[in-house]
Coordinates of C-alpha atoms in Angstrom, one line a residue:
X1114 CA 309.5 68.7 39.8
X1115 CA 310.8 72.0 41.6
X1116 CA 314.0 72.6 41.5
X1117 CA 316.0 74.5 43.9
X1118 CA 318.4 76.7 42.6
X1119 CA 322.1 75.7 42.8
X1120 CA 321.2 72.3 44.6
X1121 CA 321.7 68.6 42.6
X1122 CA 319.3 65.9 43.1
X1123 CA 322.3 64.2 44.8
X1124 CA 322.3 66.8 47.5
X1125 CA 318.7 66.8 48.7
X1126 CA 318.5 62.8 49.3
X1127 CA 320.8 62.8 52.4
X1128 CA 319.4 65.8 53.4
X1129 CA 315.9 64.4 53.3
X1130 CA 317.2 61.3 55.2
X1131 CA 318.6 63.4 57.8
X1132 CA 315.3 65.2 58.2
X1133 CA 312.9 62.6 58.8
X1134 CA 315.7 60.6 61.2
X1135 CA 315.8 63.9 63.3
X1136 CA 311.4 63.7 63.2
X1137 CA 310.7 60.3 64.0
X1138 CA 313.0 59.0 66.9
X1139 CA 313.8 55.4 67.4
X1140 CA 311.5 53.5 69.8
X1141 CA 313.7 50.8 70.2
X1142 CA 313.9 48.0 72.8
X1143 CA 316.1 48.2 76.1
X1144 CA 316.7 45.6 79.4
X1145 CA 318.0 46.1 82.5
X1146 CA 320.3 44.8 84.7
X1147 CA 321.3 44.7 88.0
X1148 CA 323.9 43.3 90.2
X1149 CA 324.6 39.3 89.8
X1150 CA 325.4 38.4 93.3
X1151 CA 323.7 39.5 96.7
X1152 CA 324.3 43.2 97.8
X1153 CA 325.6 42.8 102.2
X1154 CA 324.9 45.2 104.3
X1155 CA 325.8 45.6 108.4
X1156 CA 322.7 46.5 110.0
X1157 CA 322.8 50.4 111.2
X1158 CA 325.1 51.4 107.7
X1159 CA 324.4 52.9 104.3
X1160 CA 324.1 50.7 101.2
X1161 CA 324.1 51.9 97.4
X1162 CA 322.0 49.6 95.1
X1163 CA 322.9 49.8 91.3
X1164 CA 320.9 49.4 88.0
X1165 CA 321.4 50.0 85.1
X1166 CA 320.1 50.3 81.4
X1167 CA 321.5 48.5 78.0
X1168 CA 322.1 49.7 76.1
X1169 CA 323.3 52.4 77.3
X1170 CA 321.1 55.5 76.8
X1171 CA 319.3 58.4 78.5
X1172 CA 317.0 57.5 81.3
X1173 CA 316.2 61.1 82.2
X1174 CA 312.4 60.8 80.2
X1175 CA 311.5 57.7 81.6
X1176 CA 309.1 56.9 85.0
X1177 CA 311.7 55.0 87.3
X1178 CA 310.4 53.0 90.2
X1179 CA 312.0 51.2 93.4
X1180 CA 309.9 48.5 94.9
X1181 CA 309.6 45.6 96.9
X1182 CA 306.7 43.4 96.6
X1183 CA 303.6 45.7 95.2
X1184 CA 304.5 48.7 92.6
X1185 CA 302.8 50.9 95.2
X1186 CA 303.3 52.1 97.2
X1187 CA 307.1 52.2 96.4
X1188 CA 310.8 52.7 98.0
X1189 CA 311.1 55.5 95.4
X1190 CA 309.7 56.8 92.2
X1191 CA 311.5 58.9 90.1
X1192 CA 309.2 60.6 87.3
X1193 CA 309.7 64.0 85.1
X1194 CA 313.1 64.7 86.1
X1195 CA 312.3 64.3 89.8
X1196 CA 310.8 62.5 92.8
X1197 CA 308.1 61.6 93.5
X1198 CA 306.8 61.6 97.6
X1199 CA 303.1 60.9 97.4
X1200 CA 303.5 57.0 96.5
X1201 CA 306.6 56.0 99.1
X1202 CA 306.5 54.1 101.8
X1203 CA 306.2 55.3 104.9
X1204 CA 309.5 53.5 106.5
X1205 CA 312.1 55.1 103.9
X1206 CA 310.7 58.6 103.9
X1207 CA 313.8 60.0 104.7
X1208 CA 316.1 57.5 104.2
X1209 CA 316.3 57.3 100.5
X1210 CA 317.9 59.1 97.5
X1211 CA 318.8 58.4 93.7
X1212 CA 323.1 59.0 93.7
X1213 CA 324.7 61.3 91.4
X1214 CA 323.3 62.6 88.3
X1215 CA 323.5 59.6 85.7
X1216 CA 320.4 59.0 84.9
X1217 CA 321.4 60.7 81.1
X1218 CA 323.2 57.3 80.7
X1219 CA 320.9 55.2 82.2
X1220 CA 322.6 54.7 85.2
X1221 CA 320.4 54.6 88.7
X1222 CA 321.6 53.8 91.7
X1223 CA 318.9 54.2 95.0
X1224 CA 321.0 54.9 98.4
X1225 CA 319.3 53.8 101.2
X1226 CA 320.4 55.0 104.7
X1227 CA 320.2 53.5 108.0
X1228 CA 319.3 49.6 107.2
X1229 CA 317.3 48.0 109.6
X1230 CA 317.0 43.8 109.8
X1231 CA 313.1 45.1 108.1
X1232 CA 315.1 46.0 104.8
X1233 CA 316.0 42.4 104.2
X1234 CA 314.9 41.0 100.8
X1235 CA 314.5 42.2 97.0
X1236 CA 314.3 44.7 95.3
X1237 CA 312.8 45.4 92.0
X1238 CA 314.1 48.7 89.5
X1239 CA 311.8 49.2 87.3
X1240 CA 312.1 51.3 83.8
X1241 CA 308.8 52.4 81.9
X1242 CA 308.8 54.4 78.4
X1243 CA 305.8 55.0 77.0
X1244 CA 304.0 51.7 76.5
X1245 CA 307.3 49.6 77.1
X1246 CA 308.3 48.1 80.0
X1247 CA 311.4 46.5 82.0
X1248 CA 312.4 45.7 85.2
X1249 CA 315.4 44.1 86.9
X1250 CA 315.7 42.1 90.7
X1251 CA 318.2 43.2 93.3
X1252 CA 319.0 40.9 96.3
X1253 CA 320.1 42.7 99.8
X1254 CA 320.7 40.7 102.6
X1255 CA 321.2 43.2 106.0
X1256 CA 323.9 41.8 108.9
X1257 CA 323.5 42.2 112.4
X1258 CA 326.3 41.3 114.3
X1259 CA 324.7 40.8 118.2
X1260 CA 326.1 41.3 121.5
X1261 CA 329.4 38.9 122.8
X1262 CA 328.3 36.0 124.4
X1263 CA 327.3 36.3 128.1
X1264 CA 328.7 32.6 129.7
X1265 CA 328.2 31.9 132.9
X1266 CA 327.5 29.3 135.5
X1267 CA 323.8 28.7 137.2
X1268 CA 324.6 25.4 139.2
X1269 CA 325.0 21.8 139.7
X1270 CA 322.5 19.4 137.7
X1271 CA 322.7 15.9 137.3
X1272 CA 326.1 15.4 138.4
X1273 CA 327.3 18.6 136.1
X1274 CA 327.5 22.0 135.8
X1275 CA 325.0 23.7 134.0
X1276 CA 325.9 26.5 132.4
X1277 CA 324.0 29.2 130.3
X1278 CA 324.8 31.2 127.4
X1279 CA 322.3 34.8 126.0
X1280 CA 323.1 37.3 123.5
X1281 CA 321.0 39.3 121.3
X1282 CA 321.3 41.8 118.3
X1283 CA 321.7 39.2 115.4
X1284 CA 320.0 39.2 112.2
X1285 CA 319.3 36.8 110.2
X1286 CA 318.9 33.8 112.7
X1287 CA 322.6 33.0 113.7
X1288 CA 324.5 29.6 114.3
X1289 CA 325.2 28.7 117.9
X1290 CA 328.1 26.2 118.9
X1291 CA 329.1 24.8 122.0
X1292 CA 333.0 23.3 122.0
X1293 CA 335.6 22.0 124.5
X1294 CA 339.0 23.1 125.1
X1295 CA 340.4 21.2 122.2
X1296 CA 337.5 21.9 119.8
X1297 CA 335.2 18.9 120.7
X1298 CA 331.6 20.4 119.7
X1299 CA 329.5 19.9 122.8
X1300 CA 325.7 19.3 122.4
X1301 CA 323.0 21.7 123.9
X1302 CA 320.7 21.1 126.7
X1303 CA 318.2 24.1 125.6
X1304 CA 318.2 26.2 122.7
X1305 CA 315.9 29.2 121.9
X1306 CA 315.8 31.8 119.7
X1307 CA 313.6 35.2 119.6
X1308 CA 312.9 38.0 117.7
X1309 CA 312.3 41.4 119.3
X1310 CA 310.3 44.1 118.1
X1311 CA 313.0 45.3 115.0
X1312 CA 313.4 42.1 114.0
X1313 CA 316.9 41.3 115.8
X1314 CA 317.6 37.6 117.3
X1315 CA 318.0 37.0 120.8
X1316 CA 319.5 33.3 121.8
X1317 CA 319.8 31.4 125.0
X1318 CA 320.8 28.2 125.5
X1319 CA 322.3 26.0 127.8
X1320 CA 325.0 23.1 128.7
X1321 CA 324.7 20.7 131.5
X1322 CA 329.4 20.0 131.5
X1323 CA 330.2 16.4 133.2
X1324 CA 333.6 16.1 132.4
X1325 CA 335.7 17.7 135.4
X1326 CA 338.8 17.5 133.1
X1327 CA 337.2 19.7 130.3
X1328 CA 338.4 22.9 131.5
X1329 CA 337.2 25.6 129.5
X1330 CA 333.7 25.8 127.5
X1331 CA 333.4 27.8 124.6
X1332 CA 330.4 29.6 123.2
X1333 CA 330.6 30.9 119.8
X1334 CA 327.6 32.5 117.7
X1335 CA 328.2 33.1 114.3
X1336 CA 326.2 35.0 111.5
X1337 CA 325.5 32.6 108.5
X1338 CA 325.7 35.1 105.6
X1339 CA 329.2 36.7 106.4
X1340 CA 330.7 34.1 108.6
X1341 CA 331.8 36.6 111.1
X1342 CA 331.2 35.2 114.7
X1343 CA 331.9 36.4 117.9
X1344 CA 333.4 34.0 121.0
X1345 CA 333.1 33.9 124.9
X1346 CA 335.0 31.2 127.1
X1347 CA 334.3 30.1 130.8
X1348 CA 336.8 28.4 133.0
X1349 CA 335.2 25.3 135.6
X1350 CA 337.4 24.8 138.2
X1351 CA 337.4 20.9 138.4
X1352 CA 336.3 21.1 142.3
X1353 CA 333.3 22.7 141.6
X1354 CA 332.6 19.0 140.1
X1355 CA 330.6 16.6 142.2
X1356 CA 332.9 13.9 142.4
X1357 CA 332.2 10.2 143.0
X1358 CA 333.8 8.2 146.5
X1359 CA 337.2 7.0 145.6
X1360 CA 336.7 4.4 147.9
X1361 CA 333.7 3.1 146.2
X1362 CA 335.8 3.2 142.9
X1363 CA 338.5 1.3 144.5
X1364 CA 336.7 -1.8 146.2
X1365 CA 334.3 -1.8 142.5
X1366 CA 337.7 -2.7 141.1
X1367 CA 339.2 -5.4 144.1
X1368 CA 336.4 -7.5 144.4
X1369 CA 336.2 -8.7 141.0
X1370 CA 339.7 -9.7 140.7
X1371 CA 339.7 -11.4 144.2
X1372 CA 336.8 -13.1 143.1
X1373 CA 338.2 -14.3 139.7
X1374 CA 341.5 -15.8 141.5
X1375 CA 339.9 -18.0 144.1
X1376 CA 337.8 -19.0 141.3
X1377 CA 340.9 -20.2 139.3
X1378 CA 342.6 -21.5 142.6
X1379 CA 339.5 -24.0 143.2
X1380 CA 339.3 -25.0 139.9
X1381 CA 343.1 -26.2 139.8
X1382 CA 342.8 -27.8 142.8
X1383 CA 339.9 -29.8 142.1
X1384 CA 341.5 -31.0 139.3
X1385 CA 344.8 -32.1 141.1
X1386 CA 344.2 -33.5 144.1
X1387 CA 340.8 -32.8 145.4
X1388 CA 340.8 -34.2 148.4
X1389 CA 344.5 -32.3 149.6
X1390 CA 342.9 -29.0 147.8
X1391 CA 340.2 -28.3 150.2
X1392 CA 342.4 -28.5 153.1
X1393 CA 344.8 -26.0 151.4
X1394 CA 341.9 -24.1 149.8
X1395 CA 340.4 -23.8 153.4
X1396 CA 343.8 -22.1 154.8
X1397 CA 344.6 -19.9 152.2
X1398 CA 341.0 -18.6 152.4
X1399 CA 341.2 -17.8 155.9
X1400 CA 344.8 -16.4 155.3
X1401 CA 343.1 -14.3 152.3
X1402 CA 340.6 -13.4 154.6
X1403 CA 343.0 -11.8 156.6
X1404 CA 344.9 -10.2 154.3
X1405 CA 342.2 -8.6 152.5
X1406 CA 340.7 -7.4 156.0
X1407 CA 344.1 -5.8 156.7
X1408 CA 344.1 -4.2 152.8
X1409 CA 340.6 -2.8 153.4
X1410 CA 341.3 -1.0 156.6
X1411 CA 344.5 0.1 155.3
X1412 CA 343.0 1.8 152.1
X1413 CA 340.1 3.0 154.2
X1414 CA 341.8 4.9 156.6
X1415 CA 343.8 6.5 153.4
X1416 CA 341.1 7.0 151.3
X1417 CA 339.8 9.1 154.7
X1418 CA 342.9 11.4 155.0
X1419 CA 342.6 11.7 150.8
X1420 CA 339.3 12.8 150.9
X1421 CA 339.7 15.3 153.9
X1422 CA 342.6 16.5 152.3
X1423 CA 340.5 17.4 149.2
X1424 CA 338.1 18.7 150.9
X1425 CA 339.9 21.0 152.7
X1426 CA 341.6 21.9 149.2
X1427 CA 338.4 22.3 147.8
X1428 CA 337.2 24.6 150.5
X1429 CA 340.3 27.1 150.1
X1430 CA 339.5 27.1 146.5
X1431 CA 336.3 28.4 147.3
X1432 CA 337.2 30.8 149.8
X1433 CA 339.5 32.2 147.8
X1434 CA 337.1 32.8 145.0
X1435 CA 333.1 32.5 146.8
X1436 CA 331.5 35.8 145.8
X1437 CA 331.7 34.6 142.5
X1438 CA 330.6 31.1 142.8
X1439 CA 326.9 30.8 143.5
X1440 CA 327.2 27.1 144.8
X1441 CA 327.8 25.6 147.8
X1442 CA 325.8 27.7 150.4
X1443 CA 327.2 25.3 154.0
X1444 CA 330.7 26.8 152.6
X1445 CA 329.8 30.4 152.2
X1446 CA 328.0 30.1 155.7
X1447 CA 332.0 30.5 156.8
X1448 CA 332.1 34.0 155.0
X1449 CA 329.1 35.6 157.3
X1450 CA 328.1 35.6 161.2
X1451 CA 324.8 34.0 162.3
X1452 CA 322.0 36.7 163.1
X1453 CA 319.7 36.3 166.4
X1454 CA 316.6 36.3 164.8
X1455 CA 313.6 34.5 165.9
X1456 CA 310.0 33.5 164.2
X1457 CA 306.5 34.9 165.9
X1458 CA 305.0 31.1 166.4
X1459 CA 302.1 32.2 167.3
X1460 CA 301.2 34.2 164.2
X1461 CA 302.5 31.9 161.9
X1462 CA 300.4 29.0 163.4
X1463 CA 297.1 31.1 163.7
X1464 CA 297.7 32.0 159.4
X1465 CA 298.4 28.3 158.4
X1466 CA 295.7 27.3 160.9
X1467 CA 297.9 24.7 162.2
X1468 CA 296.0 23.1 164.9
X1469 CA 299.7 21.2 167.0
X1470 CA 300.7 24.9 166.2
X1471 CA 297.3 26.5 168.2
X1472 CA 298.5 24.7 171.3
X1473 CA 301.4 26.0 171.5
X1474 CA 300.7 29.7 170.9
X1475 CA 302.2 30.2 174.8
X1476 CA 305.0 29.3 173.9
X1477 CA 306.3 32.9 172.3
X1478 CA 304.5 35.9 172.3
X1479 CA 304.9 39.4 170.3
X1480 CA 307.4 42.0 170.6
X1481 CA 304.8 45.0 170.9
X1482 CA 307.6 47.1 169.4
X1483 CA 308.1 45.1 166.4
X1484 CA 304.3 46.3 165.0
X1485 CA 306.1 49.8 164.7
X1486 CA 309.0 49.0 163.6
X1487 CA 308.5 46.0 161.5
X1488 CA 305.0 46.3 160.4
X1489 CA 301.9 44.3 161.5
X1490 CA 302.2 41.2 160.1
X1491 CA 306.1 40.3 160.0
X1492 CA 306.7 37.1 162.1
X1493 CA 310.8 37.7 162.3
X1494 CA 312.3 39.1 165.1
X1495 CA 316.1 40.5 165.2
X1496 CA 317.3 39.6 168.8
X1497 CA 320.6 41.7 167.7
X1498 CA 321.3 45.7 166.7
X1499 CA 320.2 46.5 163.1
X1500 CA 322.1 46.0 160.3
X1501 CA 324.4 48.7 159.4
X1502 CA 327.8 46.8 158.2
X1503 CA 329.3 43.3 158.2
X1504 CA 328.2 40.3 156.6
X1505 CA 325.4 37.9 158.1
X1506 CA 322.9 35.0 157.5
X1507 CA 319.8 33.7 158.9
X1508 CA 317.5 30.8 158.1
X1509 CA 313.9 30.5 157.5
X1510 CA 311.7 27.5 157.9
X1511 CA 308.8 28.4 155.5
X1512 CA 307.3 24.9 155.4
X1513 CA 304.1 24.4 153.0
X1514 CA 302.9 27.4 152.9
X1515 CA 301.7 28.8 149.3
X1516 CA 301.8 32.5 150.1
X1517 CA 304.6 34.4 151.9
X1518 CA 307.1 37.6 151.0
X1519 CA 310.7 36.9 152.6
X1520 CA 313.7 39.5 152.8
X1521 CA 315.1 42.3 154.0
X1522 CA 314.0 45.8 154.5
X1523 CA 315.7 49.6 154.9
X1524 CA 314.7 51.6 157.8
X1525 CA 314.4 55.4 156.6
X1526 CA 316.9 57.8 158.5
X1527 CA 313.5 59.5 159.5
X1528 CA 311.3 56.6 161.5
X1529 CA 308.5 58.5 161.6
X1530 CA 308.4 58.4 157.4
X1531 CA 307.1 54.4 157.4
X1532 CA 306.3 55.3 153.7
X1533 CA 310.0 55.7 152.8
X1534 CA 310.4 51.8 154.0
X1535 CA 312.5 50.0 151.3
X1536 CA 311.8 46.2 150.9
X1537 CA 314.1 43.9 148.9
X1538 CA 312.1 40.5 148.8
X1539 CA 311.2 37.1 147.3
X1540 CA 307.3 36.6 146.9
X1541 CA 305.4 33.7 146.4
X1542 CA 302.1 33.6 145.5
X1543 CA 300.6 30.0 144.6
X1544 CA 302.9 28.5 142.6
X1545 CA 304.5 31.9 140.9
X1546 CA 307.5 33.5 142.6
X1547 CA 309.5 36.9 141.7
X1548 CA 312.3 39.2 143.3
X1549 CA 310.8 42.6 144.4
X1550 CA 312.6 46.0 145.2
X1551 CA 309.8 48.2 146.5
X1552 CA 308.7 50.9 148.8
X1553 CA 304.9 51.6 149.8
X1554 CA 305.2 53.9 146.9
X1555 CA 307.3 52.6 144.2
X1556 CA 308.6 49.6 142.5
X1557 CA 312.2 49.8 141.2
X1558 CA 312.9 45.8 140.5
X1559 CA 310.1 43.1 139.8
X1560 CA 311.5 40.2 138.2
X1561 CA 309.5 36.8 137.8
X1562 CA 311.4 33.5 138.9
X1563 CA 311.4 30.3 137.6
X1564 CA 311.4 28.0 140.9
X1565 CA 311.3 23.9 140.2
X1566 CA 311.4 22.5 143.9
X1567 CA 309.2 24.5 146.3
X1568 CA 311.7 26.1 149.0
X1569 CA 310.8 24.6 152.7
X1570 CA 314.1 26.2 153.8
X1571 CA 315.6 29.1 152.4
X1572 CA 318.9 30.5 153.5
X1573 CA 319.4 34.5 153.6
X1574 CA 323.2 36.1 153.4
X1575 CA 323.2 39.5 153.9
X1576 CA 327.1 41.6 152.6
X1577 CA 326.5 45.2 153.6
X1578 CA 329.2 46.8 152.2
X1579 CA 329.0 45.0 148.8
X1580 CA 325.5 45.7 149.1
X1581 CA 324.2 42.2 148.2
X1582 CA 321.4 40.2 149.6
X1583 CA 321.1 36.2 148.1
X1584 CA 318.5 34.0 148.9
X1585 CA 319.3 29.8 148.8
X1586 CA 316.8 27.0 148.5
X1587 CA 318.3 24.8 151.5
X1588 CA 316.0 21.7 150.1
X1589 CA 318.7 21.1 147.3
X1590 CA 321.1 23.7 148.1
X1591 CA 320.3 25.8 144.9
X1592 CA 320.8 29.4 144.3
X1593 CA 317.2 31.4 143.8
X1594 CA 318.1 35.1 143.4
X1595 CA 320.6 37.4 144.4
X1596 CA 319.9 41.5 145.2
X1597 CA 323.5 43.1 143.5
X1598 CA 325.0 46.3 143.5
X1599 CA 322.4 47.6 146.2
X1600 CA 323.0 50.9 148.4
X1601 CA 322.2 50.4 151.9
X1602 CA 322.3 53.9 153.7
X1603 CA 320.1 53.3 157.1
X1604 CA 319.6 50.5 159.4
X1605 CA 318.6 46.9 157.7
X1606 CA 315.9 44.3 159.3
X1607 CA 314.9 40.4 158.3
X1608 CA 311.5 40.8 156.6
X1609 CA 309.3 37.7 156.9
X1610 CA 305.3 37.5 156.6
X1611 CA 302.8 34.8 155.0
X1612 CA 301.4 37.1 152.4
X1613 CA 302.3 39.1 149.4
X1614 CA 303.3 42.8 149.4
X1615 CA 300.6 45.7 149.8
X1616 CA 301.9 48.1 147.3
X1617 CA 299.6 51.1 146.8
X1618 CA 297.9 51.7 143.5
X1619 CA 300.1 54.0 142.1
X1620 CA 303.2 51.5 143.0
X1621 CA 301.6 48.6 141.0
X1622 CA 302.5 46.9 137.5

C-alpha cells in the first residue's frame, strides 16, 4: 500500500467515509401532509392552503404540483425553482401564487385570491423527486353569505295571509326556517332553490299565516358550514285577517246547550210524573221559546253594532296605512276619485263578434278625436280633463276575451311626436299575461305574470304624484301588478284595446 506521508491509517478512514457520504447523497423516503380539518373561506376573500414535507427537508429540487381532479392541467406547478404557466388552468391564471420563500424546508403554501362558490372542493399537493412520489389532500369549503331576507305580504289565501320570502347570494345550499313570535317553526307552503350562473343559491318560498294572534313571522336563512344566518321579520296586523261571523260562533255554541237541557228536563219528568210533566214541559217550552227569541234578537242587534264597530276600526287601520297594504281594493276605492270614462261598444262588440253586441252598435258611436289622440283601436274614452295630478280609478269590464292590452299611457309635451307615446300596460295574450313599460320605440319594463283566475273585471288606481299605477282582479279582489316609482311629466290617458302592443322591430325582445 501507498502511504501518504505524515498521515496514520487511522486518519484516512473517516476521511474516506466523509468522501463518499458527500458523493452519493441519500435518496431516502418522505410524506406529506396537509391540514387535518377543512380549510373555510367567505366567498370574494383570499385563502392560504398549507403543505408541507416530513421530514423536514429542502423542497427547492423537486417538481411541485397543485391540483384538483386530473394532474393537468393544474392550479399551479412549481418546477426548477419556478413556475410553471403553460399547464394551469385557465380560471386561476392570475389568481394564484406559492407564499414566502420556504420551499428550502419543505414548506409550500398556494395563495389563492378571489374565491368564487367554483373553488369549492379538494385539493391535492403533490411532491415528485426523481422516481418517488407523494401527495397529500386539502379540503376547502367557500361561504357565501346571501342577501337579508326580503319578507313581505302578496295576499289573502285560504282564509290566511300568504306571505313570501327571496334572497340570493348563498353558497353552499342554505337552510331556510320559518318561526312565530315565540319561536314556533312554521312549515312552508313552497320552497325553491336555484343556482345562477357562478354558482350562488337563490331561495323563495312561501307561508300561507292563519293564526290572526301570531303577530310577527320570521324568516331566517342560515349557511350550514359556518352557522352564520341572517334574519328578517314581518308584522300582520290581525285585521288584515279574514275573520269568521261572531254571531255564527255564538248561536254554534247556544243551541247545543239548549238542546241538552230540554233533553234532561223531559227525561226527569217522564220519570216523575208523566202525565203532570207534559203539561209543565208544554209551558216552560213556550216560555223558553220566548226567552230565547228575546236572547237572539238581543245578541243580534249587538253582534250588529260589534261588527260595524270593527269594521269601522278596521277601515281606519287601513287608511292609516293603505299604500302599503295591497289588499282590500272596495277600501282603497275611498283613497282616489272615480274617472268619467266610457267603453267604445261598438268596437268592442264588432272584435268579439258578439252578435246581442251587433245590435246594439247605435247605441254609442266614436269620438273622431280619440283616433288622434288615443290611437286607432283603443275602446276607452276620458269624459274628464287628462290626467296631470290627483289620485283616480276606473273600472274595466274585459269579459272573455283572450287578447287585450289595458293601462295607461303619457301624452308627449309635443302631440305631434305620437312616437314619443309612453304606455304602461297589462297584456294578455291567450293564456300568458305580462306588465309592459313601452313606447313605439323602446321597451324599458317587460315582466311575465303568473295570473290563476282569468280577470273579467279589473280595477285601475291611478296616484300621480307617487307616480304609481295598480291594476286589481275584481273577480276575487286580488292584486295583479303595480307600476312604482314612475315619472309622469305630460298629460295621462286610460288605455284599453282587444289586442297586444305593436312594438316596432327594433323595440322587441
Amino acid at each position: 500500500m501507498v502511504g501518504f506521508p505524515g498521515c496514520s491509517a487511522g486518519f484516512l478512514l473517516p476521511l474516506f467515509l466523509l468522501q463518499v457520504s458527500t458523493w452519493c447523497p441519500a435518496t431516502s423516503g418522505f410524506s406529506v401532509k396537509g391540514p387535518a380539518e377543512p380549510i373555510l373561506v367567505l366567498l370574494g376573500a383570499d385563502a392560504t392552503l398549507p403543505c408541507q414535507l416530513s421530514p423536514e427537508q429542502s423542497a427547492a429540487h423537486m417538481h411541485i404540483r397543485w391540483y384538483r381532479a386530473r394532474l393537468s392541467p393544474a392550479v399551479l406547478v412549481y418546477q426548477n425553482g419556478q413556475e410553471q404557466g403553460g399547464e394551469q388552468m385557465l380560471e386561476y391564471r392570475g389568481r394564484t401564487e406559492l407564499v414566502g420563500d420556504s420551499t428550502g424546508k419543505g414548506t409550500v403554501a398556494l395563495l389563492i385570491h378571489h374565491f368564487r362558490a367554483s373553488d369549492d372542493g379538494q385539493y391535492r399537493c403533490h411532491f415528485k423527486d426523481g422516481h418517488i412520489s407523494q401527495e397529500a389532500t386539502v379540503e376547502l369549503h367557500v361561504i357565501g353569505l346571501g342577501s337579508a331576507p326580503h319578507v313581505y305580504m302578496t295576499g289573502l289565501e285560504d282564509g290566511g295571509i300568504r306571505v313570501l320570502c327571496s334572497s340570493g347570494g348563498w353558497f353552499p345550499k342554505p337552510k331556510v326556517q320559518w318561526s312565530g313570535m315565540v319561536g314556533v317553526k312554521l312549515p312552508s307552503l313552497s320552497e325553491s332553490q336555484t343556482q345562477d350562473g357562478d354558482g350562488l343559491f337563490y331561495v323563495e318560498a312561501s307561508l300561507v299565516v292563519m293564526d290572526s294572534s301570531l303577530g310577527n313571522v320570521t324568516r331566517s336563512i342560515q349557511n350550514p358550514l359556518s352557522g352564520q344566518e341572517k334574519v328578517s321579520t314581518i308584522f300582520l296586523p290581525e285585521p288584515f285577517f279574514p275573520r269568521m261571523s261572531p254571531w255564527r260562533t255564538a248561536l254554534a255554541g247556544t243551541l247545543p246547550v239548549l238542546a241538552l237541557l230540554l233533553m234532561g228536563i223531559s227525561y226527569t219528568g217522564w220519570r216523575e210524573h208523566q202525565a203532570k210533566e207534559r203539561a209543565v214541559k208544554k209551558r216552560k217550552e213556550e216560555s223558553d221559546e220566548r226567552d230565547q227569541m228575546k236572547k237572539e234578537k238581543e245578541m243580534a242587534v249587538t253582534d250588529k253594532v260589534k261588527l260595524e264597530e270593527e269594521l269601522e276600526w278596521r277601515k281606519a287601520l287601513y287608511a292609516a296605512d293603505w299604500k302599503k297594504a295591497l289588499l282590500y281594493p272596495d277600501w282603497r276605492k275611498e283613497q282616489f276619485q272615480p274617472a268619467l270614462v266610457t267603453v267604445n261598444h261598438k268596437m268592442f262588440c264588432q272584435n268579439n263578434s258578439d252578435p246581442e253586441g251587433k245590435e246594439n252598435l247605435r247605441e254609442e258611436t266614436e269620438d273622431p278625436s280619440l283616433s288622434n289622440k288615443q290611437g286607432d283601436c283603443n275602446l276607452i274614452t276620458l269624459c274628464q280633463e287628462a290626467f296631470t295630478l290627483g289620485r283616480h280609478y276606473w273600472k274595466i269590464d274585459i269579459e272573455d276575451t283572450d287578447e287585450w292590452t289595458l293601462g295607461i299611457y303619457e301624452e308627449p309635451t309635443d302631440s305631434n311626436d305620437l312616437q314619443k307615446e309612453k304606455f304602461r300596460v297589462l297584456e294578455r295574450k291567450g293564456n300568458k299575461y305580462r306588465a309592459l313599460a313601452c313606447c313605439l320605440q323602446a321597451v324599458s319594463l317587460e315582466k311575465p305574470l303568473l295570473i290563476e283566475k282569468c280577470p273579467q273585471k279589473i280595477v285601475i288606481f291611478l296616484d300621480y304624484e307617487d307616480g304609481d299605477i295598480s291594476f286589481y282582479n275584481m273577480t276575487d279582489d286580488t292584486h295583479i301588478f303595480s307600476f312604482t316609482q314612475a315619472i309622469f311629466s305630460g298629460s295621462l290617458y286610460p288605455y284599453f284595446k282587444l289586442r297586444s302592443m305593436d312594438l316596432s322591430a327594433s323595440a322587441q325582445y
